[in-house]
């Protein structure tokens, strides 16, 4: 049964079938092969029940918020301000890339939106400043992954829905690992540029007067972050309601910046609808697949098999991590989250691991999948924004940051309190 499921999955992915169709076809074929009941008759009920789940409304709202920030010029001014504060470090604007991705991740909830937005602003500066282009592109691809780890995060909402885990708890758990990973990215740049000073480009100097004058450009993302995350922890809003507050705050800021007009709104709405349709098709197909896997007993079969290996909990976790790292090379991160979570979460829970902690570990593993070839989505996003040169430049430039992610994964496994300290203290 497991062999059939994996074979069908990889054949469909290898044929470049859209991932929503892959999940749906896999579910229907497994139901036909292994279930005595016509499971396809439950499709309508499953789709309706899950598509009307209130927490999923947060997804299009976060997507729309990112679209507004992208088209209102807020991201461009934020990048300019950070460049004045961070460009004096060895590596110059590459530190601004990471810093801008960190700030934008705290407002958009999406890795793709983070990479695309900051990349659009930053990439023209690479040649102008004399930077090593590969490493410069790598900072953008890796920095963009922070969108699914630093709250608010769309992927955390989906994980919480699939595992019945508190989304506010997951958000609290993501803060420290997210900031630590951003710090590791900056250390990676620092080490590379100390070894090869020419990679760091021409140093840019800013006076303290310029730095202080740029501070107002950092206020808008901070305000949106406070509106979204602050309202959740103040008990004023659920994650979905907080996402709607974020949209309102983004619209108000766009109006203040005199960028709010009908043309911009239509572009935002069109982009939101396109992305939401894609995401929701994948989510709903994954829900039906999870139902089929449960009914035919594949989930329990996999749980019994892994537990029957006689490995210790930590050895089992190492196998799970290795499996995610391998699968992440061949599957898109969001699809991997939807397929693997229902299979792995029961095993993790039965071994006594905290599902909030595992949620953060999974976000790190998915981040790694975003920049590992051949299916690393952020690699293609950055190459698309760049619009020229070989794809290998982005891949090679991202490899040092894959190493930084592996260091963070090991640290989180060895010291779970990195993720659990804030939820235990304030949850």
C-alpha angles and dihedrals in degrees: 000000000000092000091052093049094049093045093051091046095052094043091054093045090047090053089056093241110168109267096240089056090046091057094045095047091046091052094048094046094048090047091051093047102043111018124082089201128072096250093176088076089070091058096094094049093047093048093047096044094049098038090057094051106128095222092060090064085075091070099068090039093056090045090052092048090055091049092053093048090049095051099038097065094243092121093051093053091045090054092049091052094048091049089060091053101041108027093088090072120093100273095039114200092014087077088050088054091057093042093049091048089051093052094043091047087058089061109030106046091210131098094203092051091047094050094044096046099046091038092055090055099039108039096073087060095059099080094029090060096041095243127160096264096209094055091042091055090045091058089055096046092046096039090052091061089068087079092083096044106043111067134287094051129168091204091055090053091053092045090050090050093050096046100031089241123152110262093206088053090051090049091052091048092053098058102077097039090046094052091042091052091049087051091051090052090053091047089051090054091045093052093046092050094045089054093043107023092181090067090066095069126216112332116246119211125203127185121235088248090058092047094050091046090055095055095091088063089063093053099077097061089044091052092051091047090052091047093052107034097025093055090053096053094040086061091240098115145018117236089265094049090045090054090055089051088053091054091050091048091049091050091050091050091048088052092049088051089050091238097113110108138132094264092053092046092051091051091049093049093047092049091046093051094048094050094041093051091052094046095045093049089055093045094050094045088051091051090055091046090051089052092051093047090052095048096048090047098241093130092054091042091056092045092051092046095052094042089047092060088080094229122150117254091257092048090050090050089051089054091050092049092048090049091053092048091052095043090047089066091060106030134060110252099240092048090049089053092052096044100040103038097071090047099045104032095071090051093048091048093048090053090057099252120143112253092214089056091045090050090060091045089052091051089054091049090049089049088056089051089055093065104031116098145268096029101021101138096199089056089060093043092055093043089050092052090046091052098194144056130041123316089231090075091066093042095050092044091053097052097085089054092052084059090052090051091051089052089052092048091052091047092051092050093048095042110030090174088077086077101025101049097083096042090050093047100043106013 
